[in-house]
Amino acid sequence: QKRAIPEDKITELLNRYRALSVDWLDLGVDFVYFGPLESQFTDVDLSQDRGLELVYENPSVKIYSVKSE
């Protein structure tokens, strides 16, 4: 039998998720790719992320370099 997740639990989890911050350097990556697939799932604006620098852009793709401190 399926049980519904209580609304307050959903709200709590969403708030916790939104509060997370990504430290790109901890991920061990040099570049972040944001293309058509990623834009279907989120409208995040990576240009506002101080840890990233836009290095390539076309109408459907943006590639960011991870800034080293």
Coordinates of C-alpha atoms in Angstrom, one line a residue:
Q1 CA 0.0 0.0 0.0
K2 CA 1.3 3.5 -0.9
R3 CA 1.6 6.2 1.6
A4 CA 1.6 9.9 0.7
I5 CA 4.5 12.0 1.9
P6 CA 3.2 14.7 4.3
E7 CA 3.3 18.2 2.8
D8 CA 5.3 19.6 5.8
K9 CA 8.0 16.9 5.2
I10 CA 8.1 17.8 1.5
T11 CA 8.5 21.5 2.4
E12 CA 11.2 20.7 4.9
L13 CA 13.2 18.7 2.4
L14 CA 12.9 21.3 -0.3
N15 CA 14.1 24.0 2.0
R16 CA 17.0 21.9 3.1
Y17 CA 17.9 21.2 -0.5
R18 CA 17.7 24.9 -1.5
A19 CA 20.0 25.8 1.5
L20 CA 22.8 23.5 0.2
S21 CA 25.7 25.2 -1.5
V22 CA 28.1 23.6 -3.9
D23 CA 31.8 24.2 -3.5
W24 CA 33.1 23.4 -7.0
L25 CA 36.7 22.9 -5.8
D26 CA 35.5 20.1 -3.6
L27 CA 34.1 18.3 -6.6
G28 CA 37.5 18.0 -8.3
V29 CA 36.2 19.4 -11.6
D30 CA 37.8 22.0 -13.9
F31 CA 34.7 22.8 -16.0
V32 CA 30.9 22.9 -15.6
Y33 CA 28.8 22.2 -18.7
F34 CA 25.2 23.6 -18.8
G35 CA 23.4 22.6 -21.9
P36 CA 19.9 21.7 -23.3
L37 CA 19.4 18.7 -21.0
E38 CA 20.4 20.6 -17.8
S39 CA 18.1 23.5 -18.8
Q40 CA 15.1 21.2 -18.9
F41 CA 15.6 20.4 -15.2
T42 CA 16.5 23.7 -13.7
D43 CA 16.5 27.4 -14.3
V44 CA 19.6 28.0 -12.2
D45 CA 21.7 31.0 -13.3
L46 CA 25.3 29.8 -13.0
S47 CA 26.6 33.2 -14.1
Q48 CA 25.7 34.4 -10.6
D49 CA 28.0 31.8 -9.0
R50 CA 31.2 33.5 -7.9
G51 CA 33.2 30.3 -8.1
L52 CA 32.6 30.0 -11.9
E53 CA 33.7 31.9 -14.9
L54 CA 32.0 31.7 -18.3
V55 CA 34.5 30.5 -20.9
Y56 CA 32.2 29.4 -23.8
E57 CA 28.7 30.2 -24.8
N58 CA 26.4 29.5 -27.8
P59 CA 22.6 29.7 -28.0
S60 CA 22.1 26.3 -26.2
V61 CA 25.3 25.7 -24.2
K62 CA 27.3 27.4 -21.6
I63 CA 30.7 26.2 -20.2
Y64 CA 32.1 27.6 -17.0
S65 CA 35.6 27.3 -15.7
V66 CA 35.9 26.6 -12.0
K67 CA 38.0 29.4 -10.4
S68 CA 40.8 28.3 -8.2
E69 CA 40.8 30.3 -5.0

